[in-house]
Coordinates of C-alpha atoms in Angstrom, one line a residue:
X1 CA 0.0 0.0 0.0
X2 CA 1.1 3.0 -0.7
X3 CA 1.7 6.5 1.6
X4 CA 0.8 10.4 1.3
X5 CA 3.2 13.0 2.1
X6 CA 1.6 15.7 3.7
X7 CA 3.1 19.2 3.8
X8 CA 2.3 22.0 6.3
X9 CA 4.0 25.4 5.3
X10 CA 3.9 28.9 5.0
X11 CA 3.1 29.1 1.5
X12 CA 0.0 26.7 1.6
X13 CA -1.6 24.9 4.3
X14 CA -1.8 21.5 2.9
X15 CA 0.1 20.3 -0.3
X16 CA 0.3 16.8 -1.2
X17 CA 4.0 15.8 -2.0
X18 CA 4.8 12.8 -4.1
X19 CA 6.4 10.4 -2.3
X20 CA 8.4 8.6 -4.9
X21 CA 10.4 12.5 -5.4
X22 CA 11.1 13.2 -1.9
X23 CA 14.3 11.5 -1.0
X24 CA 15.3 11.0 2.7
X25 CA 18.7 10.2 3.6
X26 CA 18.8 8.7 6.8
X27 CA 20.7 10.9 9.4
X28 CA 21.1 13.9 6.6
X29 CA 20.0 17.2 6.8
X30 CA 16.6 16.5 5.3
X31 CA 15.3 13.7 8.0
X32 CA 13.7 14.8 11.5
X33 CA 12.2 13.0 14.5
X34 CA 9.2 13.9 16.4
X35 CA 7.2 11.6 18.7
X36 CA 8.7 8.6 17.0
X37 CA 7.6 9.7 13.6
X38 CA 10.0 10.5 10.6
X39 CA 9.8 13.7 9.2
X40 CA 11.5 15.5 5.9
X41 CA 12.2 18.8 5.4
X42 CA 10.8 20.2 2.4
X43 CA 12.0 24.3 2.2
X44 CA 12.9 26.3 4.8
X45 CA 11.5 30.2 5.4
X46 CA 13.2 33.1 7.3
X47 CA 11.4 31.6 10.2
X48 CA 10.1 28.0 10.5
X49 CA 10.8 24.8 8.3
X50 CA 7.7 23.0 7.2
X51 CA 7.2 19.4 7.3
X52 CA 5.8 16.2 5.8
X53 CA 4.3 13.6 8.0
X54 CA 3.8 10.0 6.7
X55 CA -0.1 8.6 6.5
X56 CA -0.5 4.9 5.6
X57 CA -3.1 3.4 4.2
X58 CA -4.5 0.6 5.8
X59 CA -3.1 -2.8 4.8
X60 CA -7.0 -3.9 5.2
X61 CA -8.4 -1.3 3.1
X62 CA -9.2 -3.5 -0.1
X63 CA -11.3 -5.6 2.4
X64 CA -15.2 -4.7 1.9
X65 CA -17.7 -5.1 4.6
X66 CA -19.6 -8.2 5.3
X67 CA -23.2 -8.3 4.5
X68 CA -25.0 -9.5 7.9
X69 CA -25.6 -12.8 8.9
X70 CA -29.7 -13.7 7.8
X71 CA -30.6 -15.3 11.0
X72 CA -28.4 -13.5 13.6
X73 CA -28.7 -10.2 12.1
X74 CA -32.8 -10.4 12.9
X75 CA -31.8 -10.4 16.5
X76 CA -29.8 -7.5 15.9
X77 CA -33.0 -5.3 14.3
X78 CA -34.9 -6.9 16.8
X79 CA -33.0 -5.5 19.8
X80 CA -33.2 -2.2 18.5
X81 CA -37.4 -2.2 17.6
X82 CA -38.9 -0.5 21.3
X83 CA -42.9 -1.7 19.9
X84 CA -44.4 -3.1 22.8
X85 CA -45.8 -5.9 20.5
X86 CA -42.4 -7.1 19.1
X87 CA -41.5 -10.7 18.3
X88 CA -38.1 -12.2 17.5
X89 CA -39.0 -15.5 15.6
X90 CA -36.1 -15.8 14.0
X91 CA -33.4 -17.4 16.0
X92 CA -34.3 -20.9 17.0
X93 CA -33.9 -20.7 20.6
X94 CA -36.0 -21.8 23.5
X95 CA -38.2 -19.3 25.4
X96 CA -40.8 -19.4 28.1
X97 CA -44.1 -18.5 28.1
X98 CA -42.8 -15.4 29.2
X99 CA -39.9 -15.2 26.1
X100 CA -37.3 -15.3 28.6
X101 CA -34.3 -17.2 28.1
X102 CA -34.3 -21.1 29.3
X103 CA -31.7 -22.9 31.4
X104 CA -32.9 -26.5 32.3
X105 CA -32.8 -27.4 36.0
X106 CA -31.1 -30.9 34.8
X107 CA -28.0 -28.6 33.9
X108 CA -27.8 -26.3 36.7
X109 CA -27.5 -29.8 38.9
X110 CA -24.8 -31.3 36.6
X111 CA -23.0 -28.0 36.7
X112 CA -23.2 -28.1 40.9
X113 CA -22.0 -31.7 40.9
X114 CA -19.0 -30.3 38.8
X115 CA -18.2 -27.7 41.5
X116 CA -19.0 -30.3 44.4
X117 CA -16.0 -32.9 42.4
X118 CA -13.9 -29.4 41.8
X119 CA -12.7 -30.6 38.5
X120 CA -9.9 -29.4 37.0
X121 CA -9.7 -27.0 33.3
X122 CA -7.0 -28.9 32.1
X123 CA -6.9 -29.2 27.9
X124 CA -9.0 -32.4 26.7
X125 CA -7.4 -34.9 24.3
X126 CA -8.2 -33.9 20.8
X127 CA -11.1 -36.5 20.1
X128 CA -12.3 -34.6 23.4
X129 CA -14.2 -36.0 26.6
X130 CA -14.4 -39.5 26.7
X131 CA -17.2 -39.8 28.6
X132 CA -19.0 -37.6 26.3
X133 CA -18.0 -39.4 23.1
X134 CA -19.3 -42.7 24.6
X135 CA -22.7 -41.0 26.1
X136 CA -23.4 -38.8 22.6
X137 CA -23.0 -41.7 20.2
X138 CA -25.4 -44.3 22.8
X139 CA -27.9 -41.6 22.5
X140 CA -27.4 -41.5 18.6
X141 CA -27.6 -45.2 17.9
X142 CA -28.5 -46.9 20.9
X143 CA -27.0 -49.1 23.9
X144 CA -27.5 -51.7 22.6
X145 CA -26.3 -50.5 18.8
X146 CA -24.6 -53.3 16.9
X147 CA -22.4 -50.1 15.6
X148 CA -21.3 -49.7 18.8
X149 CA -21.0 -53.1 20.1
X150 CA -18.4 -54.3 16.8
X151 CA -16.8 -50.4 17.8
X152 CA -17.5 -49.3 14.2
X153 CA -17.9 -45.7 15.2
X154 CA -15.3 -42.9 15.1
X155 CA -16.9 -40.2 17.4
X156 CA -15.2 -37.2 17.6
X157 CA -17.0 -33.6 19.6
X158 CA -16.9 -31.1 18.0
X159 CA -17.8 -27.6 18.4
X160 CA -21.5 -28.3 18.4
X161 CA -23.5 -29.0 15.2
X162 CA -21.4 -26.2 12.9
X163 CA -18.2 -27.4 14.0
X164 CA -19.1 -30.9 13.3
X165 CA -19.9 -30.2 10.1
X166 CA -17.4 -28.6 9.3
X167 CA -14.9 -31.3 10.3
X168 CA -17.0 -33.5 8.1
X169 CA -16.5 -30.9 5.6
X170 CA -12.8 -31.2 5.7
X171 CA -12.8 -34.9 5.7
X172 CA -14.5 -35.0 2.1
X173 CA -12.7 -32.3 0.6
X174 CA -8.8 -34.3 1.7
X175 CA -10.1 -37.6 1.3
X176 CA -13.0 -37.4 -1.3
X177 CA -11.8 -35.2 -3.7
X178 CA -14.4 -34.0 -6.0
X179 CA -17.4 -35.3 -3.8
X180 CA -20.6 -33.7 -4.3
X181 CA -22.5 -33.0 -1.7
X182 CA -26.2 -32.9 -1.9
X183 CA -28.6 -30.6 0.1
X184 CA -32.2 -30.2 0.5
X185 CA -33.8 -27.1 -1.3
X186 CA -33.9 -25.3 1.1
X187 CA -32.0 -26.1 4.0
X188 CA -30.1 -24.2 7.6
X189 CA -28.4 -21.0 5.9
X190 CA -25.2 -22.4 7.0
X191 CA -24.8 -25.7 5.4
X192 CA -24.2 -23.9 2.2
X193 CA -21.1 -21.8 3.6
X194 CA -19.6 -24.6 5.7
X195 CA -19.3 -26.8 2.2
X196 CA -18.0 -23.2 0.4
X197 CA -15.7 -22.2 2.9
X198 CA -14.5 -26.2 3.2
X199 CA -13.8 -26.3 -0.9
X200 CA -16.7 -29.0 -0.7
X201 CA -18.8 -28.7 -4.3
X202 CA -22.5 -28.9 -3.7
X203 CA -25.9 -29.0 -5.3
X204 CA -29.6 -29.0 -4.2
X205 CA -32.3 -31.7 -4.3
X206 CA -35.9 -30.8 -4.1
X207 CA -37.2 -30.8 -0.8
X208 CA -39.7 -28.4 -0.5
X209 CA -43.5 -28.2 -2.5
X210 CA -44.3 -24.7 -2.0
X211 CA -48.0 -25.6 -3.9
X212 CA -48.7 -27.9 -1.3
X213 CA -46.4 -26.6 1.7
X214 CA -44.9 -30.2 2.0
X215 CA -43.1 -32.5 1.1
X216 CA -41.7 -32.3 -2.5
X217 CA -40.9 -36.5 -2.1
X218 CA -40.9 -37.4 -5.9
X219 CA -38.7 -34.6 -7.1
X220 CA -36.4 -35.6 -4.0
X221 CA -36.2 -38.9 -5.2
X222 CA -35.5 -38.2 -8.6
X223 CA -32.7 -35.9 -7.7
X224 CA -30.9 -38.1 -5.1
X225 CA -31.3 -40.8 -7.9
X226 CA -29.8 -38.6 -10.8
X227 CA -27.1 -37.6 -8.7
X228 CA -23.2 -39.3 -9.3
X229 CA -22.6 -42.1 -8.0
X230 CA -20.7 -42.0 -4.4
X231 CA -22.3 -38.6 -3.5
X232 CA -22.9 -37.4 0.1
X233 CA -26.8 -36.6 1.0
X234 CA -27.2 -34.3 3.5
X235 CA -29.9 -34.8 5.4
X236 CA -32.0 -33.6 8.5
X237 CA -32.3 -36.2 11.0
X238 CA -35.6 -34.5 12.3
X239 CA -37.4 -31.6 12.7
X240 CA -36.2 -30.4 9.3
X241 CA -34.9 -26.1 9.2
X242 CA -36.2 -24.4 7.9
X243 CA -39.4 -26.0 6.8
X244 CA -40.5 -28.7 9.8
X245 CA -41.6 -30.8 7.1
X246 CA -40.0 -34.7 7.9
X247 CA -40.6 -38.1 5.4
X248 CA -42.8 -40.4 6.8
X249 CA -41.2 -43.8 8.0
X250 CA -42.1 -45.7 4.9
X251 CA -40.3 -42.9 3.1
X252 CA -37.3 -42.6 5.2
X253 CA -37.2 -46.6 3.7
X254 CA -37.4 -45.4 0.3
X255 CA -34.7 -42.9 0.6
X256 CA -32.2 -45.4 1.8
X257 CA -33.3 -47.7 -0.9
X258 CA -32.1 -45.3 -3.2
X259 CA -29.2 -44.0 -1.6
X260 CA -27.9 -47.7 -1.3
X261 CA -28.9 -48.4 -4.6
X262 CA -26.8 -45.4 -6.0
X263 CA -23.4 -45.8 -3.8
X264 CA -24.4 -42.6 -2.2
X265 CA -23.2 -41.7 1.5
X266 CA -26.0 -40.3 3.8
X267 CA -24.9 -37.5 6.0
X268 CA -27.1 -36.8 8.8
X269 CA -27.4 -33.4 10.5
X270 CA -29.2 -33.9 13.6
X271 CA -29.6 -30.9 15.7
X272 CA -33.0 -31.9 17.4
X273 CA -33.0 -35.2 19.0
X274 CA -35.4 -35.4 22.0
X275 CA -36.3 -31.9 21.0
X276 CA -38.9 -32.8 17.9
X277 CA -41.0 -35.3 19.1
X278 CA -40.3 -34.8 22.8
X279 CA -38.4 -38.5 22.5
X280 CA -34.9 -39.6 22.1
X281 CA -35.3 -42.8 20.3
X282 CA -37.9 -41.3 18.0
X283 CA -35.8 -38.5 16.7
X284 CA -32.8 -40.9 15.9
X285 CA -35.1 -43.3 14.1
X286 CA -35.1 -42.4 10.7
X287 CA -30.4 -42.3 11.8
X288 CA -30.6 -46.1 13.2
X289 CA -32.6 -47.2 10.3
X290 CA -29.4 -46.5 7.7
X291 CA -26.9 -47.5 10.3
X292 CA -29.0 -50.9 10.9
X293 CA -28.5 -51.6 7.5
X294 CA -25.2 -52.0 7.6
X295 CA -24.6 -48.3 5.6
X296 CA -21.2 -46.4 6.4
X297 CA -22.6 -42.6 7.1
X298 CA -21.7 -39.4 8.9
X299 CA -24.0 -38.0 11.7
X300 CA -23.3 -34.3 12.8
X301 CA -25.0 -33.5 16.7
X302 CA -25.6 -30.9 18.6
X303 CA -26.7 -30.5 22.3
X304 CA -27.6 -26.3 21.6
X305 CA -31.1 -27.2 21.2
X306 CA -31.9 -30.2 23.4
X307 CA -30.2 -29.3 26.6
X308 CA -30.2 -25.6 25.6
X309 CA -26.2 -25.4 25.4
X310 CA -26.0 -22.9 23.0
X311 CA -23.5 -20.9 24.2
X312 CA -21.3 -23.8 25.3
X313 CA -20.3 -25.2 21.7
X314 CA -20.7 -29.1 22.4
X315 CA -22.0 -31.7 19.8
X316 CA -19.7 -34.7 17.7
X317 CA -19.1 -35.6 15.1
X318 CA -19.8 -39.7 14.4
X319 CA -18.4 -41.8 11.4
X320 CA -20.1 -45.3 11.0
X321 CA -17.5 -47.7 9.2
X322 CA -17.7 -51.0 8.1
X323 CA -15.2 -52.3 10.8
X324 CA -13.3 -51.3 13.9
X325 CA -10.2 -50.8 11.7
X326 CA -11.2 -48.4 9.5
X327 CA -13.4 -46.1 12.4
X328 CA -9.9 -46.4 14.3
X329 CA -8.2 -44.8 10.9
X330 CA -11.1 -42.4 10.3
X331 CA -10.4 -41.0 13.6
X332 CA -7.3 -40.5 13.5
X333 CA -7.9 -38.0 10.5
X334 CA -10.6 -36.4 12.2
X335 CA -8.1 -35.6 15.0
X336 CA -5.7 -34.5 12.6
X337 CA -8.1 -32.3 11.2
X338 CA -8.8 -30.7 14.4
X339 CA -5.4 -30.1 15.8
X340 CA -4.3 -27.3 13.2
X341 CA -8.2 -25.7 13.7
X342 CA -8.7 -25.6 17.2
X343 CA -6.5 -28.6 18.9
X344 CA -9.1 -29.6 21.4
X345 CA -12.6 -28.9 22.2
X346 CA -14.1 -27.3 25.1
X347 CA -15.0 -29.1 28.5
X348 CA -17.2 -27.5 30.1
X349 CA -20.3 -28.5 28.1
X350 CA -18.9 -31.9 27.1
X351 CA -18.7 -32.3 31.2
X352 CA -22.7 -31.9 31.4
X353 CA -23.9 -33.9 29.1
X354 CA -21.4 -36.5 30.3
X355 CA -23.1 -35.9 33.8
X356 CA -26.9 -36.2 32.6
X357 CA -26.7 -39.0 30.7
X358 CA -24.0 -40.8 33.1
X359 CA -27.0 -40.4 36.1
X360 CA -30.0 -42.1 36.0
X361 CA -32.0 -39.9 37.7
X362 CA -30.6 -37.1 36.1
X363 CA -31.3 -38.7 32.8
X364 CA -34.7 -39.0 33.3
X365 CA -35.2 -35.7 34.6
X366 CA -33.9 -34.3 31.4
X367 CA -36.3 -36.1 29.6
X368 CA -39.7 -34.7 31.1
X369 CA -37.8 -31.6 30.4
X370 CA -37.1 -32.2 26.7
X371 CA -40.6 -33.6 26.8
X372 CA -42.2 -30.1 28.4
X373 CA -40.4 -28.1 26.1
X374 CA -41.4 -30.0 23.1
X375 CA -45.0 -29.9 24.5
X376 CA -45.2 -26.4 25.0
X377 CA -43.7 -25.5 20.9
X378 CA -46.8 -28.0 20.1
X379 CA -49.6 -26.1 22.0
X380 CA -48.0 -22.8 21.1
X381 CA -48.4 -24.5 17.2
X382 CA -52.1 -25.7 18.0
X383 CA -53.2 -22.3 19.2
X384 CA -51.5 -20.7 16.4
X385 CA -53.1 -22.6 13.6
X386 CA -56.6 -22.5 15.9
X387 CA -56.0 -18.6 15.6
X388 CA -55.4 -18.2 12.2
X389 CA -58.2 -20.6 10.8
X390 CA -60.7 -18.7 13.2
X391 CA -59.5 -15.2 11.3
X392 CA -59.4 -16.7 7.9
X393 CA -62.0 -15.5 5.6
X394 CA -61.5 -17.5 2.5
X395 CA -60.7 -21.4 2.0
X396 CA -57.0 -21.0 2.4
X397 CA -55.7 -24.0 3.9
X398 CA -53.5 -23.8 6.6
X399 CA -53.5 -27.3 8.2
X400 CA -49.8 -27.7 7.1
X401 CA -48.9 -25.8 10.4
X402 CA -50.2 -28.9 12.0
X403 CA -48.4 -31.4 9.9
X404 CA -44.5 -29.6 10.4
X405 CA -42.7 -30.5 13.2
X406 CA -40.3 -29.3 15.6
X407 CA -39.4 -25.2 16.5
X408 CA -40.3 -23.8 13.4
X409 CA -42.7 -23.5 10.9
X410 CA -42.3 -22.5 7.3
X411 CA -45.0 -20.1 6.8
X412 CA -45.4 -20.2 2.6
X413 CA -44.9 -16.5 3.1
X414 CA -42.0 -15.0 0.6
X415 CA -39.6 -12.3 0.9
X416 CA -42.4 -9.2 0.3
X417 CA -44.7 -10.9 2.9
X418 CA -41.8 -11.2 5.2
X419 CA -40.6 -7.8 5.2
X420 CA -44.2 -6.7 6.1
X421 CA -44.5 -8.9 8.6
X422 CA -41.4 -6.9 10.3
X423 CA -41.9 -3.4 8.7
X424 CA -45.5 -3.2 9.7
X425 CA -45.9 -5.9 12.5
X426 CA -42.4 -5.8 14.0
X427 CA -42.7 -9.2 13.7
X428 CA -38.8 -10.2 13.0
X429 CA -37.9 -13.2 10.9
X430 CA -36.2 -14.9 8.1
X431 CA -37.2 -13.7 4.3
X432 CA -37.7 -17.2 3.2
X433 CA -41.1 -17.2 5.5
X434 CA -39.6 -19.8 8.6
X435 CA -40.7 -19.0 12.0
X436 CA -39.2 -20.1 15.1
X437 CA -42.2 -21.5 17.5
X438 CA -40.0 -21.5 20.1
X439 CA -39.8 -17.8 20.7
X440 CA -43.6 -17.5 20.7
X441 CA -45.8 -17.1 23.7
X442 CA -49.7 -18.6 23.6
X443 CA -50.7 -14.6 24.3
X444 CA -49.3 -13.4 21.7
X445 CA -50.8 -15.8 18.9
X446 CA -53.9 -14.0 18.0
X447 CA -50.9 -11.1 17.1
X448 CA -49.1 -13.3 15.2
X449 CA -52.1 -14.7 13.3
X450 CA -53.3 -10.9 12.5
X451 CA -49.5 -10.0 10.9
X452 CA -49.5 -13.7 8.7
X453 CA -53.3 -12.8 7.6
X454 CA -52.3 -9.2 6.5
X455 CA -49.3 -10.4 5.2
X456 CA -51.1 -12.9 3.2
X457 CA -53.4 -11.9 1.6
X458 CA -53.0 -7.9 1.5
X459 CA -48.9 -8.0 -0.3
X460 CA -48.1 -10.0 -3.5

């Protein structure tokens, strides 16, 4: 980059010297010091000498700003909006009835029991907390898993469900060069930049029907069958973002049909267990049905959602091989992997889940949590639907709120609709029409129903 001369003199205040004519001799009669900074002398009066002071320009000052992130930025806008009637529906966090921030009581006693032990902060192994490797992957697949009984599982945390992508992400790309990656249309905003930012190439199968607000299931077959042979297909273990829209189990069958048929490598992203259906095992279903089958497959997890760690970074990453051999080998690129990014995970979250699933009672208590929360996003989604219908003037159908699943609920609205439903209803959520249920109270529906009515019907 280059530097400006600027000269302060009596002839004129400020004249821009070239720097490539000025030449100072170090130690001469031209150079000066003041404050640490070089100065030259460029002409000398009866009185004073005038001088040019160095600027630089920034060595960052090609470097354009960032555009803001779609889902984190609406908490951002949302924060600043003083309406009385405000919602934040776009982040998919947990809230009370009250939209106040959730910390389960399950986690409050595991973190006590940590204090009563006075454990130590020393740095984990790179594959991170045993204890948490063995408890995450048992929730995944099962005790009694015959995965985990012939140890064909590389589990490895990671730093929750992004971070464990992304060290899936760097797998493919040194070990699967030229892999395609498959992804549901539409999908979490951030699969798409973990694949970019990993040099993974990608392309979309059709996922979504927005004539129907379901499942597009033919075209998703077609396209997984169309695809290369030996692609990876992404897919939502449950509770499918942004839509909430899940195959049935007959058609989980049928996509593993094909993706056996084709070579093909499922890759699960499962950021709900427990958290969908209010059950463990049936959010890992549609998981153990590929891994029962004797398919090799990757399964990304996260613990933000289910035992409302978002803050502390914990999920894993698990790689089901076809023998202990080759899970003991994948693993050890996995941890190779991680030591240049981050070189070990963090402990503090791996440490609770370690503690709720290693208790029994504690266990169980986290289950009629998971099981209240899940209850309350389903009678927030009940009342919702019951509100809208009861406002509806014309034979829309809106039963497909009823049919998603999970914290959110992909409205059919589009980008126009959207930005009314904020600009006019301070209602704040993504442009592609998803809501998060979770960050809606039962007094506030009838609001909520008003703003998607309007927004309907009343903006093309």
């Amino acid at each position: 980059m280059a530097s400006s001369l600027l000269s302060f003199g009596s002839a004129s205040p400020l004249t821009l010297l070239d720097p490539l004519k000025v030449n100072p001799r170090v130690g001469g009669s031209n150079q000066a010091t003041f404050l640490g900074k070089n100065f030259i002398k460029t002409k000398k009066s009866f009185t004073r000498t005038s001088m040019a002071v160095a600027v630089e320009v920034s060595k960052f000052n090609e470097l354009t700003m960032a555009p803001p992130d779609p889902i984190l930025g609406v908490s951002e806008a949302f924060r600043a909006d003083t309406h009385e009637m405000k919602l934040n529906l776009g982040v998919g966090a947990y809230r009370t009835e009250d939209l106040q921030p959730y910390v389960l009581d399950v986690v409050k006693k595991a973190e006590n029991l940590m204090l009563e032990r006075g454990e130590n902060k020393e740095y984990l192994p790179i594959e991170g907390l045993a204890a948490f490797n063995k408890a995450t992957a048992e929730l995944l697949f099962g005790v009694e898993s015959s995965v985990l009984q012939q140890q064909r599982v590389a589990t490895v945390q990671g730093l929750s469900g992004t971070g464990s992508l992304r060290l899936a992400a760097e797998l493919i790309e040194r070990y699967f060069p030229g892999a395609k990656v498959l992804i549901s249309a539409p999908t979490w905003g951030n699969h798409k930049n973990i694949f970019n930012d990993a040099g993974v190439p990608w392309s979309e199968y059709r996922y979504y029907d927005p004539k129907t607000v379901g499942l597009d299931f033919d075209g998703m077959i077609s396209d997984i069958k169309a695809a290369p042979a030996g692609s990876f297909v992404l897919l939502h273990g449950c509770a499918h973002n942004p839509t909430g829209i899940d195959p049935t189990p007959e058609q989980w069958e049928v996509i593993a049909d094909v993706i056996q048929e084709k070579n093909h490598i499922p890759f699960f992203d499962v950021a709900y267990q427990g958290f969908a259906s209010g059950s463990l095992d049936e959010d890992a279903s549609s998981v153990r049905l590929f891994a029962d089958r004797g398919m090799e497959l990757l399964v990304a997890q996260s613990y933000s959602k289910n035992l409302g760690l978002y803050s502390e970074r914990i999920g894993a990453i698990n790689v089901v091989c076809s023998s202990s051999e080759v899970a003991q080998r994948v693993k050890s690129q996995l941890k190779r992997i991680a030591r240049p990014m981050y070189s070990n995970p963090p402990i503090h979250g791996a440490r609770i889940v370690a503690n709720v699933v290693g208790s029994p009672d504690l266990f169980n208590e986290w289950k009629e949590e998971m099981a209240l929360m899940a209850g309350r996003i389903k009678s927030v989604r009940q009342k919702l639907y019951d509100s809208i219908t009861s406002k509806e003037k014309t034979s829309k159908d809106w039963s497909f709120i009823l049919k998603q699943i999970g914290m959110f609920s992909f409205t059919g609205l589009n980008k126009a609709q959207s930005e009314n439903m904020t600009s006019k209803w301070h209602v704040y959520m993504t442009k592609d029409g998803r809501i998060s249920l979770a960050g809606l109270s039962a007094a506030k529906c009838d609001y909520l129903a008003d703003a998607i009515i309007d927004s309907y019907h009343n903006v093309s």
